[in-house]
Short mmCIF file of N, CA, C and O in Angstrom, two decimals:
data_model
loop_
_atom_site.label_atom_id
_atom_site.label_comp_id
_atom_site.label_asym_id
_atom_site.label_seq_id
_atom_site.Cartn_x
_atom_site.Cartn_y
_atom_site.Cartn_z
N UNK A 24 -3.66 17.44 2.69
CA UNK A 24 -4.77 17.06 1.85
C UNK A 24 -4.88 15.54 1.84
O UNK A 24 -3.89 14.83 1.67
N UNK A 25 -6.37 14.98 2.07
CA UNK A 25 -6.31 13.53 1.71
C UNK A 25 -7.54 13.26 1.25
O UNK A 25 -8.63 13.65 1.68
N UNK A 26 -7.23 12.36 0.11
CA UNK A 26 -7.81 11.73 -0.72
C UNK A 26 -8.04 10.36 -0.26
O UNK A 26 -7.22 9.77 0.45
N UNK A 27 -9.35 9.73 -0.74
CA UNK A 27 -9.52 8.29 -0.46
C UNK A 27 -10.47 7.94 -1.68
O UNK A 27 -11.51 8.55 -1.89
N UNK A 28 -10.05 7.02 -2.36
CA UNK A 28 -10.66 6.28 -3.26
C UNK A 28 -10.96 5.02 -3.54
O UNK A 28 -9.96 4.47 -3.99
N UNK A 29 -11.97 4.23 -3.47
CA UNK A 29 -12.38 2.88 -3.53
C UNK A 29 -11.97 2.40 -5.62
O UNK A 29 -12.53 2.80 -6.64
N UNK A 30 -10.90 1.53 -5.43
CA UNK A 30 -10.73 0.92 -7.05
C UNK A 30 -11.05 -0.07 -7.25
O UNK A 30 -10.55 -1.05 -6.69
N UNK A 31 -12.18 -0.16 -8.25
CA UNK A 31 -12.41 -1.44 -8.87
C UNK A 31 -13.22 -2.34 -7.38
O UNK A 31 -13.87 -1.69 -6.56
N UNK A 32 -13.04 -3.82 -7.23
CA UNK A 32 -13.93 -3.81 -6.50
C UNK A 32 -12.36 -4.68 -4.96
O UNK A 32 -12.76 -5.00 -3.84
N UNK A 33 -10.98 -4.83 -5.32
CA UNK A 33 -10.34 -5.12 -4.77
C UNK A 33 -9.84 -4.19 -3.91
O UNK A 33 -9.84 -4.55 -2.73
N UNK A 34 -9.36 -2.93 -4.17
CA UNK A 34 -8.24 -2.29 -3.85
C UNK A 34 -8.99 -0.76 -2.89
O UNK A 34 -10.03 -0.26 -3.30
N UNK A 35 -8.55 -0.43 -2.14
CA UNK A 35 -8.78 0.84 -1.17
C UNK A 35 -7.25 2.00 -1.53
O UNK A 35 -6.08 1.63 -1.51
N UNK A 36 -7.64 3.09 -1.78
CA UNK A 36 -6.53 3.59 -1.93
C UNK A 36 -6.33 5.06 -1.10
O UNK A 36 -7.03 6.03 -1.37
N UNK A 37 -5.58 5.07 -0.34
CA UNK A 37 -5.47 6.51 0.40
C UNK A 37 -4.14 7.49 0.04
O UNK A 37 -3.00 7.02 0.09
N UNK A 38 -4.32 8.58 -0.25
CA UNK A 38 -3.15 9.03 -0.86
C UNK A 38 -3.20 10.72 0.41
O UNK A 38 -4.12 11.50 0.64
N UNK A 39 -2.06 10.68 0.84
CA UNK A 39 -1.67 11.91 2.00
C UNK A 39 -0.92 12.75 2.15
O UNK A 39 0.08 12.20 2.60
N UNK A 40 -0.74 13.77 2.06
CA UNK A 40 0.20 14.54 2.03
C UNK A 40 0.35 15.95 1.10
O UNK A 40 -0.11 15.93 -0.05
N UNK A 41 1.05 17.25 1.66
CA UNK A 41 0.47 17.95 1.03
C UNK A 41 1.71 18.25 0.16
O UNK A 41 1.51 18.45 -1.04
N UNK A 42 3.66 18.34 0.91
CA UNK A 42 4.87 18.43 0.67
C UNK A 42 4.86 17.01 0.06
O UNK A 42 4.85 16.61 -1.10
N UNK A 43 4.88 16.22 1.60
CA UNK A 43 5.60 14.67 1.08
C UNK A 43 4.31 13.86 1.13
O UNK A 43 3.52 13.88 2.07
N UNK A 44 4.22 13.22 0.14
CA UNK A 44 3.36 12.45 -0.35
C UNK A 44 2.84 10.95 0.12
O UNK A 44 3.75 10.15 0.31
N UNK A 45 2.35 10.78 0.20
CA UNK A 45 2.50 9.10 0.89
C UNK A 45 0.94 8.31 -0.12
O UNK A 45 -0.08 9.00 -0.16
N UNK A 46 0.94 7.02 -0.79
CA UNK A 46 0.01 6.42 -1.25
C UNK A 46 -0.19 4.90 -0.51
O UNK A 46 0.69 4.05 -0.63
N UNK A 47 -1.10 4.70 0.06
CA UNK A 47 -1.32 3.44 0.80
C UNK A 47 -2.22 2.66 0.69
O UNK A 47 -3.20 2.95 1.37
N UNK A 48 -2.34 1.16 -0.29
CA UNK A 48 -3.06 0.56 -0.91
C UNK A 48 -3.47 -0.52 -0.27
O UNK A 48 -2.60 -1.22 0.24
N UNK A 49 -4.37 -0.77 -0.19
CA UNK A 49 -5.20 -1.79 0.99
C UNK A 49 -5.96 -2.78 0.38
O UNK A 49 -6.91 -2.39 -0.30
N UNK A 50 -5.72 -4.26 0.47
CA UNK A 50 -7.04 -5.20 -0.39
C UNK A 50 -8.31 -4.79 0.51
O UNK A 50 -8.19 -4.74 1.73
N UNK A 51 -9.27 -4.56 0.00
CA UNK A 51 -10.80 -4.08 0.54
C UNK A 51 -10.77 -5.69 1.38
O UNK A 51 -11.14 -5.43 2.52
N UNK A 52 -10.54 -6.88 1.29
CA UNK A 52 -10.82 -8.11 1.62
C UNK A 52 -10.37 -8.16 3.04
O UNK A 52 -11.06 -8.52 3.99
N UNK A 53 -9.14 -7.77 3.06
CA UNK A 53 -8.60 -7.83 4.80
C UNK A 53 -8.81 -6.30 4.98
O UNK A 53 -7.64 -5.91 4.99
N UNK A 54 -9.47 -5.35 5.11
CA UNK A 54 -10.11 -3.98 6.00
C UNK A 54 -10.67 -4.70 7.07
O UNK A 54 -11.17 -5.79 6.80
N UNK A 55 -10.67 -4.31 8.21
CA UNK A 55 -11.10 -4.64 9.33
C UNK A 55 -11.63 -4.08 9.96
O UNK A 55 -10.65 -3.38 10.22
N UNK A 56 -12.83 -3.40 10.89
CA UNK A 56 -13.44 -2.57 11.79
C UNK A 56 -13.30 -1.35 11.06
O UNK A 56 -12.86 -0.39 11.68
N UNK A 57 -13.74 -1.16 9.32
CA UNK A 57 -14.22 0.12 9.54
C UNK A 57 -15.04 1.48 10.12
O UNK A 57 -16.17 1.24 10.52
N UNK A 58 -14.66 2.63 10.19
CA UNK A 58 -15.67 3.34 10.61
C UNK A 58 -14.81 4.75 10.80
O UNK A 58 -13.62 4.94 10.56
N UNK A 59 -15.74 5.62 11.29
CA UNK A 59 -15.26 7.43 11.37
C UNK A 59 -15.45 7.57 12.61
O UNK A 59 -16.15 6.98 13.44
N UNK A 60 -14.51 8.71 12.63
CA UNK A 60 -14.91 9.13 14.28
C UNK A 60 -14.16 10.73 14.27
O UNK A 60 -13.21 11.33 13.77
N UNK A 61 -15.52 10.96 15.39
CA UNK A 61 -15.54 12.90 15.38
C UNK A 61 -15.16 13.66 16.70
O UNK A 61 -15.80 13.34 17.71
N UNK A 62 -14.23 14.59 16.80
CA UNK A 62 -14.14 14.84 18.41
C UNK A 62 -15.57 15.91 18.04
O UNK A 62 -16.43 15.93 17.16
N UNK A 63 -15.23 16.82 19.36
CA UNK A 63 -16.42 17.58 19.30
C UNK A 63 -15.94 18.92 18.32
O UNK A 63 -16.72 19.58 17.64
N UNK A 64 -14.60 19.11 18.40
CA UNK A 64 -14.62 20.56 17.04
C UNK A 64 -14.72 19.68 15.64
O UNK A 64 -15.11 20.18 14.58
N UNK A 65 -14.46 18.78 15.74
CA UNK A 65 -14.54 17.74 14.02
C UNK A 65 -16.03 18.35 13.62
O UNK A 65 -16.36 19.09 12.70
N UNK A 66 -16.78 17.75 14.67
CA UNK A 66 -18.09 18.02 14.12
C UNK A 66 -18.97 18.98 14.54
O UNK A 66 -20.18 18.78 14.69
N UNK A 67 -18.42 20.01 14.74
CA UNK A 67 -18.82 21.26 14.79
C UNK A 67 -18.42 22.23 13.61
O UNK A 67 -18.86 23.37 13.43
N UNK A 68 -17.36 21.47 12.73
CA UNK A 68 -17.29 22.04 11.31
C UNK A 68 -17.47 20.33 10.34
O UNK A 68 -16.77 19.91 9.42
N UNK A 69 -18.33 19.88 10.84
CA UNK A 69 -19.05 18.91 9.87
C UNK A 69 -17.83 18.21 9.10
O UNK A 69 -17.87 18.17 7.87
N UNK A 70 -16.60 17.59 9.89
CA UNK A 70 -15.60 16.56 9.21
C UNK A 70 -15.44 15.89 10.23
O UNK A 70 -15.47 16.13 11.44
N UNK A 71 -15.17 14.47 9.25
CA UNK A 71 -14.52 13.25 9.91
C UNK A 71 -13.38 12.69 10.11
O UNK A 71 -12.48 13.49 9.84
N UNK A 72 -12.97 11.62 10.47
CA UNK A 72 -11.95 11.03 10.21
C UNK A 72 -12.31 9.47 10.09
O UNK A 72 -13.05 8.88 10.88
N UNK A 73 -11.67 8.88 8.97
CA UNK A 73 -12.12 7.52 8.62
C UNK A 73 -11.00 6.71 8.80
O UNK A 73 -9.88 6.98 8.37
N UNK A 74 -11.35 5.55 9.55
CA UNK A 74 -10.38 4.56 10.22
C UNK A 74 -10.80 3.48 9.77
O UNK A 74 -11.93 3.14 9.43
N UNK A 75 -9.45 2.74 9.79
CA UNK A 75 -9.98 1.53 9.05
C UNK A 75 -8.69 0.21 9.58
O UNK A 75 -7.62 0.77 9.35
N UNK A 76 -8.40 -1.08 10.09
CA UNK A 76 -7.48 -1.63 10.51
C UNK A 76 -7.73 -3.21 9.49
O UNK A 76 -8.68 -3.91 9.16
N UNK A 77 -5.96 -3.21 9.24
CA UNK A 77 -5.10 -4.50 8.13
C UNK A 77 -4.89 -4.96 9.03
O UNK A 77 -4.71 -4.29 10.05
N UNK A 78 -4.79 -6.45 9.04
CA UNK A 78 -3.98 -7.35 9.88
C UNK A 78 -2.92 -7.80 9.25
O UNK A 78 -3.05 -8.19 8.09
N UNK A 79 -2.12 -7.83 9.65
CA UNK A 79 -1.06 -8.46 8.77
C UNK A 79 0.23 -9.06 10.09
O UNK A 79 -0.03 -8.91 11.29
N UNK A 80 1.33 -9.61 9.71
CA UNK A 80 1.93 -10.78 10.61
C UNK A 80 2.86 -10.35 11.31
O UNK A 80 3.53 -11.09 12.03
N UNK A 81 3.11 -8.72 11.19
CA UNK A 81 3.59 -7.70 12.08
C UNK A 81 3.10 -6.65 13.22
O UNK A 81 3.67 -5.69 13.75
N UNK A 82 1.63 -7.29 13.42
CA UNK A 82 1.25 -6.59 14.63
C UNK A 82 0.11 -5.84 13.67
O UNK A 82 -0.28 -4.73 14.04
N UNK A 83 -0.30 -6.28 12.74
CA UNK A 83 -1.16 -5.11 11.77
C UNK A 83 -0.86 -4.11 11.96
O UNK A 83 -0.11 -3.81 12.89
N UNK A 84 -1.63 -2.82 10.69
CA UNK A 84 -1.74 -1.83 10.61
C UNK A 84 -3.00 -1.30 10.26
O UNK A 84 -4.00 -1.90 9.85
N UNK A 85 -2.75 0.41 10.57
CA UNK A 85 -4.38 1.33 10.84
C UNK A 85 -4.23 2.25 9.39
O UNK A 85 -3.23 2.87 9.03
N UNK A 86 -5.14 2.18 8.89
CA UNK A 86 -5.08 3.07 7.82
C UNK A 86 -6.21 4.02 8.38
O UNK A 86 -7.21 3.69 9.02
N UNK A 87 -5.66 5.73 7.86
CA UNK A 87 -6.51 6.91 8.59
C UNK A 87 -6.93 8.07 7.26
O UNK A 87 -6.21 8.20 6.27
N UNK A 88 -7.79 8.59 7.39
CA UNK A 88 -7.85 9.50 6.41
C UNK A 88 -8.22 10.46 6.89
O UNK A 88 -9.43 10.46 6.67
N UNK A 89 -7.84 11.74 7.67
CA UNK A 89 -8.50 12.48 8.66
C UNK A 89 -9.01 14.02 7.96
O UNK A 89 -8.68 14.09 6.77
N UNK A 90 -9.67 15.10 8.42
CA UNK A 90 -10.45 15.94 7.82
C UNK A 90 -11.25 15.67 6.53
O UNK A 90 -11.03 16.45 5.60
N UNK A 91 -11.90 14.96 6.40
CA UNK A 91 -12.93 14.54 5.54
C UNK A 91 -13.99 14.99 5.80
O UNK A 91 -14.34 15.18 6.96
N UNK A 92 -14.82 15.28 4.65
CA UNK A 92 -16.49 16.13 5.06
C UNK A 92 -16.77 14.38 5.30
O UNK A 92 -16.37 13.34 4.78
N UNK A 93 -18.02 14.91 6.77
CA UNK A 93 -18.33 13.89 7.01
C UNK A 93 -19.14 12.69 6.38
O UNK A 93 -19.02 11.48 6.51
N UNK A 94 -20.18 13.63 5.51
CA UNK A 94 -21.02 12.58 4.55
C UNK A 94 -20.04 11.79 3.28
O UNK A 94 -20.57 11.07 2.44
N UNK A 95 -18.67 12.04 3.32
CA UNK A 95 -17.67 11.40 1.95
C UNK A 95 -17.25 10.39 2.96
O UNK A 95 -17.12 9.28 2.43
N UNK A 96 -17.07 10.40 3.93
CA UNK A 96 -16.41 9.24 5.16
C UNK A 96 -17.48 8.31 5.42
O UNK A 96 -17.40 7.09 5.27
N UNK A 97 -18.33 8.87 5.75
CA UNK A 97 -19.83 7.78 6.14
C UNK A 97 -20.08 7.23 4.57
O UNK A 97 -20.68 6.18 4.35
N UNK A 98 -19.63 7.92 3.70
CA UNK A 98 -19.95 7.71 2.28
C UNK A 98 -18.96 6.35 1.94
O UNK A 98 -19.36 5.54 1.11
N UNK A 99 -17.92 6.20 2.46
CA UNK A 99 -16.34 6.10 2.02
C UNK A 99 -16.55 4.29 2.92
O UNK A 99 -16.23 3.19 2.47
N UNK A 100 -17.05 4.57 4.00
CA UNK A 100 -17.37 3.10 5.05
C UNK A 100 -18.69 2.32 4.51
O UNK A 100 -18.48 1.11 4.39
N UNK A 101 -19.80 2.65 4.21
CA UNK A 101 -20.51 2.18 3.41
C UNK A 101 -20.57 1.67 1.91
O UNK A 101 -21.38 0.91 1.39
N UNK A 102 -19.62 2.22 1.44
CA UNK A 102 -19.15 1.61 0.33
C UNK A 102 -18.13 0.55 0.47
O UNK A 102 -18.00 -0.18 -0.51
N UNK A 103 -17.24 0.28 1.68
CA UNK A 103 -16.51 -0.43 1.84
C UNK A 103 -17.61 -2.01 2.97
O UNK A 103 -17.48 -3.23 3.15
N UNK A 104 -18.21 -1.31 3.23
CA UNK A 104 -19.16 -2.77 3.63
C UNK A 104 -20.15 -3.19 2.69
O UNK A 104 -20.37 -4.37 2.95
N UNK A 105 -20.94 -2.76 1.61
CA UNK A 105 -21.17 -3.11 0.97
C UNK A 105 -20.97 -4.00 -0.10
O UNK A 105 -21.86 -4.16 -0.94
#
């Protein structure tokens, strides 16, 4: 199961997992090249996956949020460029 929630107007929050849990908090300020992307069965049952890349001084990192209905992802990147 994954959840993605935009807080307040700083913070991105992705929370994963259905056993083991994982929460991964992102300043909205350094997100980098957001956007979704669909193979062809993704969107043949109408979900996405929302990608999003941190830079940081270790080679950055990719934050992912995958099986998402697609209009909450396109929903989820537009709110984050805005």
């Amino acid at each position: 199961q994954v959840r993605a929630q935009v807080r307040t107007e700083t913070r991105l929050l992705l929370r994963n997992g259905g056993l083991e849990r994982r929460l991964t908090v992102a300043p909205r300020r350094r997100l980098q090249r957001r956007g979704t992307v669909q193979s062809p069965l993704a969107r043949r049952a109408d979900l996405a996956t929302f990608r999003a890349d941190v830079p940081s001084g270790g080679g950055g990192g990719h934050l992912r949020a995958a099986h998402l209905a697609a209009a909450d992802a396109a929903r989820l990147v537009a709110l984050l460029r805005g």
